[in-house]
Short mmCIF file of N, CA and C in Angstrom, two decimals:
data_model
loop_
_atom_site.label_atom_id
_atom_site.label_comp_id
_atom_site.label_asym_id
_atom_site.label_seq_id
_atom_site.Cartn_x
_atom_site.Cartn_y
_atom_site.Cartn_z
N MET A 1 67.20 110.08 95.79
CA MET A 1 67.93 109.24 96.72
C MET A 1 66.93 108.46 97.58
N PRO A 2 66.98 107.12 97.56
CA PRO A 2 66.06 106.32 98.38
C PRO A 2 66.20 106.67 99.86
N GLY A 3 65.10 106.94 100.51
CA GLY A 3 65.11 107.27 101.93
C GLY A 3 65.52 108.69 102.23
N GLY A 4 66.09 109.39 101.27
CA GLY A 4 66.46 110.78 101.44
C GLY A 4 67.73 111.02 102.23
N ASP A 5 68.42 109.97 102.68
CA ASP A 5 69.63 110.12 103.49
C ASP A 5 70.80 109.51 102.73
N VAL A 6 71.64 110.36 102.17
CA VAL A 6 72.76 109.90 101.35
C VAL A 6 73.71 109.00 102.16
N ALA A 7 74.06 109.42 103.37
CA ALA A 7 75.00 108.65 104.19
C ALA A 7 74.45 107.26 104.50
N ALA A 8 73.18 107.17 104.89
CA ALA A 8 72.56 105.87 105.20
C ALA A 8 72.50 105.01 103.95
N PHE A 9 72.16 105.60 102.81
CA PHE A 9 72.09 104.86 101.55
C PHE A 9 73.46 104.27 101.20
N LEU A 10 74.50 105.08 101.26
CA LEU A 10 75.85 104.60 100.93
C LEU A 10 76.33 103.55 101.92
N SER A 11 76.06 103.75 103.20
CA SER A 11 76.45 102.78 104.20
C SER A 11 75.77 101.43 103.94
N ALA A 12 74.47 101.48 103.62
CA ALA A 12 73.74 100.25 103.31
C ALA A 12 74.32 99.56 102.08
N ARG A 13 74.67 100.33 101.05
CA ARG A 13 75.23 99.74 99.84
C ARG A 13 76.57 99.06 100.11
N PHE A 14 77.41 99.67 100.96
CA PHE A 14 78.69 99.05 101.30
C PHE A 14 78.50 97.78 102.11
N LYS A 15 77.36 97.65 102.76
CA LYS A 15 77.05 96.45 103.52
C LYS A 15 76.33 95.41 102.68
N GLY A 16 76.14 95.69 101.40
CA GLY A 16 75.51 94.73 100.51
C GLY A 16 74.00 94.77 100.52
N SER A 17 73.43 95.88 100.95
CA SER A 17 71.99 96.01 101.03
C SER A 17 71.49 97.14 100.13
N ASP A 18 70.32 96.95 99.57
CA ASP A 18 69.70 98.01 98.78
C ASP A 18 68.84 98.93 99.62
N SER A 19 68.46 98.47 100.82
CA SER A 19 67.47 99.24 101.55
C SER A 19 67.79 99.52 103.02
N THR A 20 68.37 98.57 103.72
CA THR A 20 68.60 98.79 105.15
C THR A 20 70.08 98.94 105.46
N ASN A 21 70.37 99.76 106.44
CA ASN A 21 71.76 100.00 106.84
C ASN A 21 72.16 98.96 107.88
N ALA A 22 72.13 97.70 107.47
CA ALA A 22 72.49 96.60 108.36
C ALA A 22 73.18 95.52 107.55
N TRP A 23 74.13 94.84 108.18
CA TRP A 23 74.81 93.74 107.50
C TRP A 23 73.81 92.61 107.27
N PRO A 24 73.84 91.96 106.11
CA PRO A 24 72.94 90.85 105.88
C PRO A 24 73.30 89.62 106.72
N CYS A 25 74.54 89.52 107.16
CA CYS A 25 75.00 88.39 107.97
C CYS A 25 75.63 88.94 109.25
N ARG A 26 75.07 88.54 110.39
CA ARG A 26 75.60 88.94 111.70
C ARG A 26 75.81 87.71 112.55
N GLY A 27 77.00 87.61 113.14
CA GLY A 27 77.31 86.46 113.96
C GLY A 27 77.99 86.85 115.25
N GLU A 28 78.02 85.89 116.15
CA GLU A 28 78.63 86.10 117.47
C GLU A 28 79.64 85.00 117.74
N ALA A 29 80.80 85.41 118.28
CA ALA A 29 81.85 84.45 118.60
C ALA A 29 82.63 84.94 119.81
N VAL A 30 83.35 84.01 120.42
CA VAL A 30 84.25 84.32 121.52
C VAL A 30 85.67 84.03 121.04
N LEU A 31 86.53 85.01 121.21
CA LEU A 31 87.93 84.88 120.81
C LEU A 31 88.81 84.82 122.05
N ASP A 32 89.85 84.01 121.98
CA ASP A 32 90.80 83.90 123.10
C ASP A 32 91.86 84.99 123.00
N LEU A 33 91.40 86.23 123.09
CA LEU A 33 92.26 87.41 123.07
C LEU A 33 91.66 88.46 124.00
N PRO A 34 92.49 89.33 124.54
CA PRO A 34 91.96 90.46 125.32
C PRO A 34 91.17 91.40 124.42
N ALA A 35 90.16 92.03 124.97
CA ALA A 35 89.32 92.97 124.22
C ALA A 35 90.15 94.09 123.60
N ALA A 36 91.20 94.51 124.27
CA ALA A 36 92.05 95.59 123.76
C ALA A 36 92.73 95.20 122.45
N GLN A 37 92.92 93.90 122.21
CA GLN A 37 93.54 93.45 120.95
C GLN A 37 92.50 93.24 119.86
N VAL A 38 91.24 93.07 120.24
CA VAL A 38 90.17 92.84 119.27
C VAL A 38 89.56 94.17 118.80
N ALA A 39 89.34 95.07 119.73
CA ALA A 39 88.60 96.31 119.45
C ALA A 39 89.14 97.12 118.26
N PRO A 40 90.45 97.29 118.11
CA PRO A 40 90.93 98.11 116.99
C PRO A 40 90.59 97.55 115.61
N PHE A 41 90.26 96.25 115.55
CA PHE A 41 90.00 95.60 114.27
C PHE A 41 88.56 95.12 114.14
N ALA A 42 87.69 95.54 115.05
CA ALA A 42 86.31 95.06 115.07
C ALA A 42 85.38 95.89 114.19
N GLY A 43 85.87 96.98 113.62
CA GLY A 43 85.01 97.81 112.79
C GLY A 43 83.80 98.28 113.56
N ASP A 44 82.61 98.03 113.01
CA ASP A 44 81.39 98.43 113.70
C ASP A 44 80.82 97.29 114.56
N GLY A 45 81.65 96.26 114.80
CA GLY A 45 81.23 95.16 115.67
C GLY A 45 81.18 95.59 117.12
N VAL A 46 80.51 94.78 117.92
CA VAL A 46 80.39 95.03 119.36
C VAL A 46 81.37 94.12 120.09
N VAL A 47 82.25 94.71 120.87
CA VAL A 47 83.30 93.99 121.60
C VAL A 47 82.96 94.01 123.08
N GLU A 48 83.00 92.83 123.71
CA GLU A 48 82.73 92.74 125.14
C GLU A 48 83.80 91.86 125.80
N ALA A 49 84.52 92.42 126.76
CA ALA A 49 85.53 91.65 127.49
C ALA A 49 84.83 90.63 128.37
N LEU A 50 85.27 89.38 128.29
CA LEU A 50 84.73 88.31 129.14
C LEU A 50 85.71 87.93 130.23
N GLY A 51 86.84 88.57 130.23
CA GLY A 51 87.91 88.29 131.16
C GLY A 51 89.18 88.87 130.59
N PRO A 52 90.31 88.63 131.24
CA PRO A 52 91.55 89.24 130.77
C PRO A 52 92.02 88.73 129.40
N ALA A 53 91.57 87.54 128.99
CA ALA A 53 92.06 86.99 127.73
C ALA A 53 90.95 86.37 126.88
N ARG A 54 89.71 86.81 127.09
CA ARG A 54 88.59 86.29 126.29
C ARG A 54 87.66 87.45 125.96
N THR A 55 87.17 87.45 124.71
CA THR A 55 86.35 88.56 124.23
C THR A 55 85.20 88.03 123.39
N ARG A 56 84.01 88.55 123.65
CA ARG A 56 82.85 88.28 122.79
C ARG A 56 82.82 89.35 121.71
N LEU A 57 82.63 88.92 120.48
CA LEU A 57 82.54 89.84 119.35
C LEU A 57 81.27 89.52 118.57
N VAL A 58 80.43 90.52 118.40
CA VAL A 58 79.26 90.42 117.53
C VAL A 58 79.56 91.32 116.34
N ALA A 59 79.60 90.72 115.16
CA ALA A 59 80.02 91.47 113.97
C ALA A 59 79.18 91.07 112.77
N GLY A 60 79.29 91.87 111.74
CA GLY A 60 78.54 91.61 110.53
C GLY A 60 79.40 91.70 109.29
N SER A 61 78.87 91.15 108.21
CA SER A 61 79.54 91.21 106.92
C SER A 61 78.52 90.98 105.83
N TRP A 62 78.95 91.11 104.59
CA TRP A 62 78.06 90.93 103.44
C TRP A 62 77.83 89.47 103.12
N SER A 63 78.67 88.55 103.67
CA SER A 63 78.46 87.12 103.50
C SER A 63 79.00 86.38 104.72
N TRP A 64 78.50 85.16 104.93
CA TRP A 64 78.99 84.36 106.06
C TRP A 64 80.46 83.99 105.86
N ALA A 65 80.85 83.70 104.63
CA ALA A 65 82.26 83.36 104.37
C ALA A 65 83.17 84.54 104.69
N ALA A 66 82.75 85.74 104.32
CA ALA A 66 83.56 86.93 104.61
C ALA A 66 83.66 87.16 106.11
N LEU A 67 82.57 86.91 106.84
CA LEU A 67 82.60 87.10 108.29
C LEU A 67 83.53 86.09 108.94
N ALA A 68 83.48 84.83 108.51
CA ALA A 68 84.39 83.82 109.05
C ALA A 68 85.84 84.17 108.75
N ALA A 69 86.11 84.61 107.53
CA ALA A 69 87.48 84.98 107.16
C ALA A 69 87.96 86.18 107.97
N THR A 70 87.06 87.11 108.23
CA THR A 70 87.42 88.29 109.03
C THR A 70 87.86 87.88 110.43
N LEU A 71 87.12 86.98 111.05
CA LEU A 71 87.50 86.55 112.40
C LEU A 71 88.73 85.66 112.39
N ALA A 72 88.92 84.88 111.32
CA ALA A 72 90.09 84.00 111.24
C ALA A 72 91.39 84.79 111.24
N ARG A 73 91.35 86.03 110.80
CA ARG A 73 92.57 86.84 110.77
C ARG A 73 93.11 87.14 112.16
N PHE A 74 92.31 86.93 113.20
CA PHE A 74 92.79 87.18 114.56
C PHE A 74 93.81 86.14 115.01
N ASP A 75 93.93 85.03 114.31
CA ASP A 75 94.95 84.01 114.61
C ASP A 75 94.91 83.57 116.07
N THR A 76 93.72 83.15 116.49
CA THR A 76 93.52 82.66 117.84
C THR A 76 92.39 81.64 117.83
N GLU A 77 92.16 80.99 118.95
CA GLU A 77 91.03 80.08 119.06
C GLU A 77 89.73 80.89 118.99
N ILE A 78 88.74 80.34 118.30
CA ILE A 78 87.46 81.01 118.11
C ILE A 78 86.35 80.03 118.42
N GLU A 79 85.42 80.46 119.26
CA GLU A 79 84.22 79.68 119.56
C GLU A 79 83.04 80.40 118.95
N VAL A 80 82.42 79.79 117.95
CA VAL A 80 81.25 80.41 117.32
C VAL A 80 80.04 80.17 118.21
N ILE A 81 79.39 81.26 118.60
CA ILE A 81 78.17 81.17 119.39
C ILE A 81 76.97 80.96 118.46
N GLY A 82 76.95 81.64 117.35
CA GLY A 82 75.86 81.44 116.40
C GLY A 82 75.80 82.57 115.41
N PRO A 83 74.97 82.42 114.44
CA PRO A 83 74.05 81.31 114.16
C PRO A 83 74.76 80.16 113.45
N ASP A 84 73.99 79.10 113.14
CA ASP A 84 74.57 77.93 112.48
C ASP A 84 75.18 78.28 111.13
N SER A 85 74.63 79.25 110.42
CA SER A 85 75.18 79.66 109.12
C SER A 85 76.61 80.16 109.28
N PHE A 86 76.90 80.80 110.39
CA PHE A 86 78.24 81.30 110.68
C PHE A 86 79.18 80.12 110.93
N ARG A 87 78.72 79.15 111.70
CA ARG A 87 79.50 77.95 111.99
C ARG A 87 79.78 77.19 110.69
N ASP A 88 78.76 77.07 109.84
CA ASP A 88 78.92 76.39 108.55
C ASP A 88 79.96 77.09 107.68
N ALA A 89 80.00 78.41 107.74
CA ALA A 89 80.97 79.17 106.94
C ALA A 89 82.39 78.88 107.40
N PHE A 90 82.59 78.72 108.71
CA PHE A 90 83.92 78.35 109.21
C PHE A 90 84.31 76.96 108.70
N ALA A 91 83.36 76.04 108.67
CA ALA A 91 83.65 74.69 108.18
C ALA A 91 84.05 74.74 106.71
N ALA A 92 83.33 75.51 105.90
CA ALA A 92 83.66 75.63 104.48
C ALA A 92 85.01 76.30 104.28
N LEU A 93 85.29 77.34 105.07
CA LEU A 93 86.58 78.03 104.99
C LEU A 93 87.71 77.07 105.36
N SER A 94 87.48 76.25 106.36
CA SER A 94 88.48 75.28 106.79
C SER A 94 88.78 74.28 105.68
N ARG A 95 87.74 73.79 105.01
CA ARG A 95 87.96 72.85 103.91
C ARG A 95 88.74 73.50 102.76
N ARG A 96 88.40 74.74 102.43
CA ARG A 96 89.13 75.43 101.36
C ARG A 96 90.58 75.65 101.76
N ALA A 97 90.82 76.02 103.01
CA ALA A 97 92.19 76.26 103.47
C ALA A 97 92.99 74.97 103.46
N GLU A 98 92.36 73.87 103.83
CA GLU A 98 93.06 72.58 103.80
C GLU A 98 93.46 72.21 102.37
N ARG A 99 92.54 72.40 101.41
CA ARG A 99 92.88 72.11 100.02
C ARG A 99 94.00 73.02 99.53
N ALA A 100 93.96 74.28 99.90
CA ALA A 100 95.00 75.23 99.47
C ALA A 100 96.36 74.82 100.05
N ALA A 101 96.37 74.31 101.26
CA ALA A 101 97.63 73.91 101.89
C ALA A 101 98.25 72.70 101.19
N ARG A 102 97.43 71.89 100.54
CA ARG A 102 97.95 70.70 99.86
C ARG A 102 98.38 70.95 98.43
N LEU A 103 97.90 72.03 97.83
CA LEU A 103 98.20 72.30 96.42
C LEU A 103 99.66 72.71 96.22
N LYS A 104 100.24 72.14 95.21
CA LYS A 104 101.62 72.51 94.86
C LYS A 104 101.62 72.91 93.39
N THR A 105 102.36 73.95 93.08
CA THR A 105 102.42 74.40 91.68
C THR A 105 103.69 73.95 91.02
#
C-alpha cells in the first residue's frame, strides 16, 4: 500500500489523486445563503458565515467543472473569488446549460 495508510490512500483515490489526499481543484466562492443552509452540503469544504445571508465556501473537487456544478446546485447567486480556472468552469457550465435549454427532441 503506497504510504502505508489505507484510509489516506483510498481518500486520495476518491479525490482523483494517486499520491496526495487533496482535491486537485480547490476554489473559493461566496453564496447568498446562510451558513446553516450551506454547511450540510459542503462535504469537506470550509464554510464561513459572512453575515446572516452570505457564506464563504472553500471547496474542492476532481475537476473545475464538477466544482462549479456542485456549487450551482445551491440555486442562489454565487460570486467566485478564485481561482480563474474556477470562474472559467462556471462560464463553460453556463454555455452548456444554455445549449441544453434550447434543445428540443
